[in-house]
């Protein structure tokens, strides 16, 4: 490959990588793990950021629908250009089973996955807010 072709290929791949995310990483200003003092009685601010873990039906292959919405108690976290949930993960016991990356405005805090829950004791999900940090909810099965 000639030097010019190599440079062209490099430029094309750089454009492809940069288009994976539309938002500016500098908008993620808080990456701290936040502590909810009383998970059974969260404040409105905490409820807005806490993942709500819903267990759905089991399919014929034995996979159960697990849905995560952010937040709780009817308080939906916003998805605005400068304030949104940019990632949600889901752990079954200590195993990462699903993660979603979200764009501001066009998508909001939601994840769904089909998971084999037969021997799983704990589901844990973290919602990552670009302004307010990382909020984790736990569901014991
Ligand atoms: Fe937030």
XYZ file of N, CA and C and ligand atoms in Angstrom:
424
model
N 0.842 -1.184 0.000
C 0.000 0.000 0.000
C 0.887 1.246 0.000
N 0.554 2.154 -0.867
C 1.329 3.387 -0.931
C 1.005 4.267 0.276
N 1.933 5.157 0.555
C 1.767 6.046 1.715
C 0.469 6.853 1.609
N 0.149 7.346 0.418
C -1.069 8.144 0.235
C -2.323 7.315 0.533
N -2.337 6.053 0.053
C -3.482 5.174 0.327
C -3.607 4.891 1.822
N -2.471 4.683 2.470
C -2.494 4.411 3.910
C -3.053 5.613 4.669
N -2.654 6.815 4.295
C -3.153 8.020 4.956
C -4.650 8.201 4.715
N -5.091 7.877 3.489
C -6.510 7.993 3.162
C -7.324 7.007 4.024
N -6.840 5.770 4.126
C -7.527 4.763 4.937
C -7.575 5.191 6.398
N -6.494 5.768 6.897
C -6.444 6.232 8.278
C -7.458 7.357 8.507
N -7.554 8.275 7.569
C -8.502 9.388 7.690
C -9.933 8.884 7.690
N -10.232 7.914 6.827
C -11.593 7.357 6.759
C -11.936 6.654 8.068
N -11.010 5.879 8.621
C -11.299 5.178 9.870
C -11.455 6.165 11.018
N -10.716 7.266 11.031
C -10.862 8.277 12.085
C -12.245 8.905 12.033
N -12.762 9.158 10.853
C -14.106 9.710 10.700
C -15.132 8.710 11.206
N -14.949 7.423 10.884
C -15.889 6.396 11.322
C -15.927 6.318 12.835
N -14.788 6.340 13.511
C -14.739 6.254 14.972
C -15.362 7.491 15.592
N -15.075 8.674 15.055
C -15.591 9.893 15.661
C -17.101 10.011 15.520
N -17.716 9.308 14.576
C -19.160 9.415 14.395
C -19.934 8.428 15.259
N -19.244 7.588 16.063
C -19.940 6.641 16.925
C -20.797 7.365 17.964
N -20.334 8.477 18.462
C -21.053 9.222 19.473
C -21.226 10.655 19.000
N -22.444 11.164 19.130
C -22.703 12.521 18.658
C -22.360 13.561 19.706
N -22.295 13.130 20.967
C -22.076 14.129 22.016
C -20.595 14.299 22.322
N -20.291 15.435 22.919
C -18.931 15.779 23.306
C -18.624 15.142 24.668
N -17.571 14.339 24.738
C -17.194 13.679 25.998
C -16.975 14.684 27.129
N -16.650 15.911 26.795
C -16.431 16.940 27.830
C -17.715 17.251 28.589
N -18.879 16.865 28.035
C -20.150 17.100 28.726
C -20.326 16.165 29.923
N -19.534 15.099 29.976
C -19.618 14.177 31.114
C -18.724 14.742 32.218
N -19.339 15.466 33.141
C -18.568 16.215 34.130
C -18.570 15.552 35.511
N -19.388 14.517 35.699
C -19.439 13.854 37.000
C -19.417 12.343 36.786
N -18.321 11.691 37.218
C -18.210 10.239 37.087
C -18.153 9.559 38.452
N -18.631 10.278 39.481
C -18.581 9.721 40.830
C -19.714 8.722 41.055
N -19.408 7.692 41.846
C -20.451 6.780 42.307
C -21.180 7.453 43.463
N -22.482 7.658 43.304
C -23.270 8.371 44.306
C -23.889 7.367 45.283
N -24.024 7.790 46.528
C -24.593 6.939 47.567
C -25.999 7.437 47.900
N -26.973 6.535 47.808
C -28.349 6.852 48.194
C -28.490 6.459 49.660
N -28.783 7.455 50.499
C -28.760 7.210 51.949
C -29.798 6.181 52.378
N -31.026 6.310 51.848
C -32.086 5.377 52.224
C -32.784 4.903 50.944
N -32.296 3.802 50.337
C -32.849 3.344 49.046
C -34.352 3.079 49.075
N -34.905 2.757 50.256
C -36.351 2.500 50.339
C -37.147 3.801 50.399
N -36.480 4.902 50.656
C -37.159 6.204 50.745
C -36.290 7.278 50.086
N -36.090 7.150 48.750
C -35.193 8.099 48.076
C -35.807 9.491 47.976
N -34.955 10.498 47.938
C -35.413 11.857 47.654
C -35.850 11.906 46.186
N -36.554 12.976 45.809
C -36.961 13.111 44.406
C -35.749 13.129 43.487
N -34.669 13.799 43.920
C -33.443 13.855 43.127
C -32.866 12.454 42.933
N -32.836 11.676 44.012
C -32.300 10.309 43.916
C -33.227 9.438 43.063
N -34.550 9.565 43.267
C -35.507 8.762 42.496
C -35.382 9.041 41.000
N -35.087 10.281 40.663
C -34.948 10.655 39.248
C -33.765 9.950 38.592
N -32.777 9.556 39.409
C -31.554 8.960 38.860
C -31.447 7.459 39.072
N -32.296 6.900 39.923
C -32.163 5.480 40.239
C -32.782 4.598 39.163
N -32.054 3.585 38.709
C -32.657 2.618 37.790
C -33.802 1.873 38.470
N -34.882 1.687 37.745
C -35.984 0.839 38.194
C -35.861 -0.472 37.420
N -35.716 -1.573 38.154
C -35.491 -2.884 37.527
C -36.814 -3.636 37.505
N -37.287 -3.959 36.304
C -38.565 -4.670 36.141
C -38.289 -6.072 35.593
N -38.922 -7.064 36.201
C -38.803 -8.443 35.730
C -40.041 -8.777 34.913
N -39.835 -9.232 33.688
C -40.941 -9.582 32.806
C -41.112 -11.085 32.665
N -41.634 -11.486 31.515
C -41.938 -12.896 31.285
C -40.688 -13.682 30.898
N -40.790 -14.999 31.033
C -39.713 -15.904 30.627
C -40.081 -16.500 29.273
N -39.138 -16.498 28.327
C -39.447 -17.057 27.002
C -39.250 -18.575 26.980
N -39.551 -19.200 25.839
C -39.507 -20.667 25.750
C -38.095 -21.227 25.883
N -37.076 -20.382 25.751
C -35.679 -20.826 25.927
C -35.175 -20.582 27.345
N -36.034 -20.016 28.190
C -35.660 -19.817 29.592
C -35.024 -18.471 29.907
N -35.132 -17.538 28.970
C -34.576 -16.203 29.203
C -35.690 -15.262 29.674
N -35.419 -14.575 30.770
C -36.398 -13.660 31.364
C -36.136 -12.238 30.897
N -37.217 -11.535 30.594
C -37.100 -10.137 30.197
C -36.772 -9.284 31.424
N -35.689 -8.547 31.332
C -35.318 -7.584 32.381
C -35.285 -6.217 31.723
N -36.076 -5.303 32.278
C -36.122 -3.945 31.741
C -35.678 -2.957 32.809
N -34.906 -1.975 32.381
C -34.431 -0.917 33.266
C -34.942 0.411 32.720
N -35.580 1.191 33.587
C -35.917 2.571 33.237
C -35.293 3.480 34.289
N -35.011 4.704 33.898
C -34.438 5.694 34.824
C -35.358 6.902 34.807
N -35.985 7.317 35.958
C -35.813 6.848 37.292
C -36.984 6.093 37.846
N -37.336 6.485 39.096
C -38.335 5.753 39.865
C -39.445 6.695 40.340
N -40.480 6.079 40.959
C -41.598 6.825 41.570
C -42.260 7.792 40.590
N -42.269 7.430 39.312
C -42.919 8.258 38.308
C -42.120 9.481 37.894
N -40.887 9.594 38.362
C -40.044 10.737 38.003
C -39.069 10.278 36.914
N -39.251 10.783 35.730
C -38.420 10.386 34.597
C -37.232 11.325 34.482
N -36.049 10.736 34.362
C -34.855 11.567 34.178
C -34.907 12.227 32.794
N -34.533 13.522 32.705
C -34.577 14.188 31.389
C -33.526 13.655 30.428
N -33.753 13.909 29.161
C -32.756 13.653 28.125
C -32.649 14.924 27.291
N -31.771 15.799 27.746
C -31.577 17.102 27.108
C -30.138 17.215 26.622
N -29.876 18.202 25.785
C -28.559 18.330 25.154
C -27.416 18.384 26.161
N -27.666 18.968 27.340
C -26.597 19.113 28.330
C -26.826 18.315 29.606
N -27.851 17.455 29.613
C -28.175 16.680 30.813
C -28.952 15.441 30.396
N -28.292 14.278 30.522
C -28.948 13.041 30.109
C -28.245 11.839 30.734
N -28.883 10.689 30.636
C -28.277 9.420 31.054
C -27.510 8.887 29.845
N -26.178 8.823 29.973
C -25.379 8.424 28.802
C -25.061 6.939 28.766
N -25.301 6.235 29.893
C -25.028 4.790 29.889
C -25.833 4.119 30.989
N -26.243 2.881 30.741
C -26.866 2.031 31.763
C -26.221 0.661 31.633
N -25.872 0.069 32.776
C -25.385 -1.314 32.720
C -26.270 -2.203 33.585
N -26.153 -3.506 33.357
C -26.927 -4.491 34.111
C -26.015 -5.666 34.455
N -25.924 -5.969 35.746
C -25.144 -7.102 36.228
C -26.086 -8.156 36.786
N -25.825 -9.431 36.462
C -26.485 -10.567 37.093
C -25.443 -11.183 38.015
N -25.669 -11.088 39.322
C -24.618 -11.340 40.315
C -23.413 -10.462 39.938
N -22.259 -11.030 39.700
C -21.100 -10.176 39.395
C -20.773 -10.124 37.909
N -21.665 -10.655 37.077
C -21.388 -10.715 35.629
C -22.124 -9.602 34.890
N -21.365 -8.838 34.098
C -21.985 -7.820 33.249
C -22.733 -8.536 32.124
N -24.057 -8.335 32.053
C -24.845 -9.032 31.031
C -25.363 -8.090 29.954
N -25.403 -6.798 30.228
C -25.864 -5.868 29.202
C -25.420 -4.455 29.546
N -25.183 -3.672 28.508
C -24.868 -2.255 28.683
C -25.392 -1.511 27.457
N -25.936 -0.317 27.694
C -26.371 0.520 26.578
C -25.717 1.887 26.712
N -25.386 2.477 25.579
C -24.895 3.846 25.519
C -25.969 4.672 24.834
N -26.275 5.826 25.427
C -27.424 6.612 24.969
C -26.997 8.006 24.520
N -27.714 8.505 23.567
C -27.474 9.849 23.038
C -28.454 10.833 23.673
N -27.999 12.058 23.942
C -28.917 13.056 24.496
C -30.025 13.390 23.508
N -31.156 13.780 24.040
C -32.346 14.240 23.322
C -33.050 13.096 22.585
N -32.345 12.362 21.744
C -33.002 11.387 20.874
C -33.342 10.080 21.583
N -32.634 9.733 22.663
C -32.976 8.529 23.421
C -32.908 8.858 24.906
N -33.657 8.095 25.703
C -33.613 8.330 27.148
C -33.371 7.016 27.882
N -33.175 7.132 29.188
C -32.713 6.016 29.998
C -33.573 4.776 29.975
N -33.185 3.801 29.154
C -33.907 2.535 29.067
C -32.953 1.453 28.561
N -33.083 0.269 29.157
C -32.320 -0.908 28.723
C -33.236 -2.106 28.840
N -33.162 -3.021 27.897
C -33.867 -4.294 28.062
C -32.959 -5.415 27.606
N -33.087 -6.538 28.284
C -32.267 -7.702 27.948
C -33.027 -8.957 28.349
N -32.705 -10.046 27.685
C -33.222 -11.361 28.087
C -32.091 -12.074 28.811
N -32.354 -12.495 30.054
C -31.299 -13.017 30.919
C -31.752 -14.344 31.534
N -30.848 -15.331 31.607
C -31.149 -16.574 32.342
C -30.971 -16.294 33.817
N -32.051 -16.316 34.549
C -32.012 -15.935 35.958
C -32.029 -17.135 36.898
N -31.907 -18.367 36.335
C -32.101 -19.577 37.137
C -31.317 -19.574 38.447
N -30.020 -19.277 38.385
C -29.192 -19.312 39.594
C -28.772 -17.921 40.053
N -29.342 -16.901 39.446
C -28.955 -15.527 39.776
C -29.635 -15.104 41.077
N -28.861 -14.492 41.955
C -29.413 -14.055 43.238
C -29.647 -12.543 43.286
N -28.847 -11.780 42.505
C -28.926 -10.323 42.581
C -28.814 -9.713 41.192
N -29.708 -8.792 40.875
C -29.554 -7.944 39.696
C -29.137 -6.557 40.176
N -28.177 -5.993 39.482
C -27.680 -4.667 39.864
C -27.538 -3.839 38.596
N -28.024 -2.608 38.655
C -27.949 -1.733 37.489
C -27.470 -0.352 37.924
N -26.627 0.236 37.089
C -26.152 1.597 37.338
C -26.545 2.488 36.171
N -27.100 3.655 36.511
C -27.406 4.687 35.522
C -26.353 5.783 35.663
N -25.806 6.196 34.532
C -24.722 7.182 34.513
C -25.260 8.503 33.967
N -25.419 9.488 34.862
C -25.870 10.824 34.472
C -24.643 11.703 34.236
N -24.650 12.422 33.145
C -23.457 13.226 32.815
C -23.204 14.343 33.823
N -24.258 14.837 34.497
C -24.082 15.928 35.460
C -24.012 15.466 36.906
N -24.773 14.416 37.246
C -24.998 14.095 38.651
C -24.367 12.795 39.113
N -23.677 12.082 38.226
C -22.931 10.901 38.647
C -23.671 9.592 38.429
N -23.162 8.556 39.089
C -23.584 7.177 38.847
C -24.452 6.685 40.006
N -25.657 6.218 39.684
C -26.615 5.763 40.692
C -26.915 4.287 40.466
N -26.778 3.498 41.526
C -26.935 2.052 41.421
C -28.149 1.580 42.212
N -28.929 0.699 41.578
C -30.049 0.042 42.240
C -29.814 -1.458 42.228
N -30.275 -2.122 43.268
C -30.076 -3.558 43.419
C -31.429 -4.229 43.638
N -31.623 -5.366 42.981
C -32.838 -6.157 43.177
C -32.434 -7.579 43.566
N -32.857 -8.011 44.759
C -32.561 -9.368 45.225
C -33.682 -10.296 44.770
N -33.312 -11.390 44.128
C -34.315 -12.315 43.565
C -34.636 -13.436 44.547
Fe -29.142 13.975 36.217
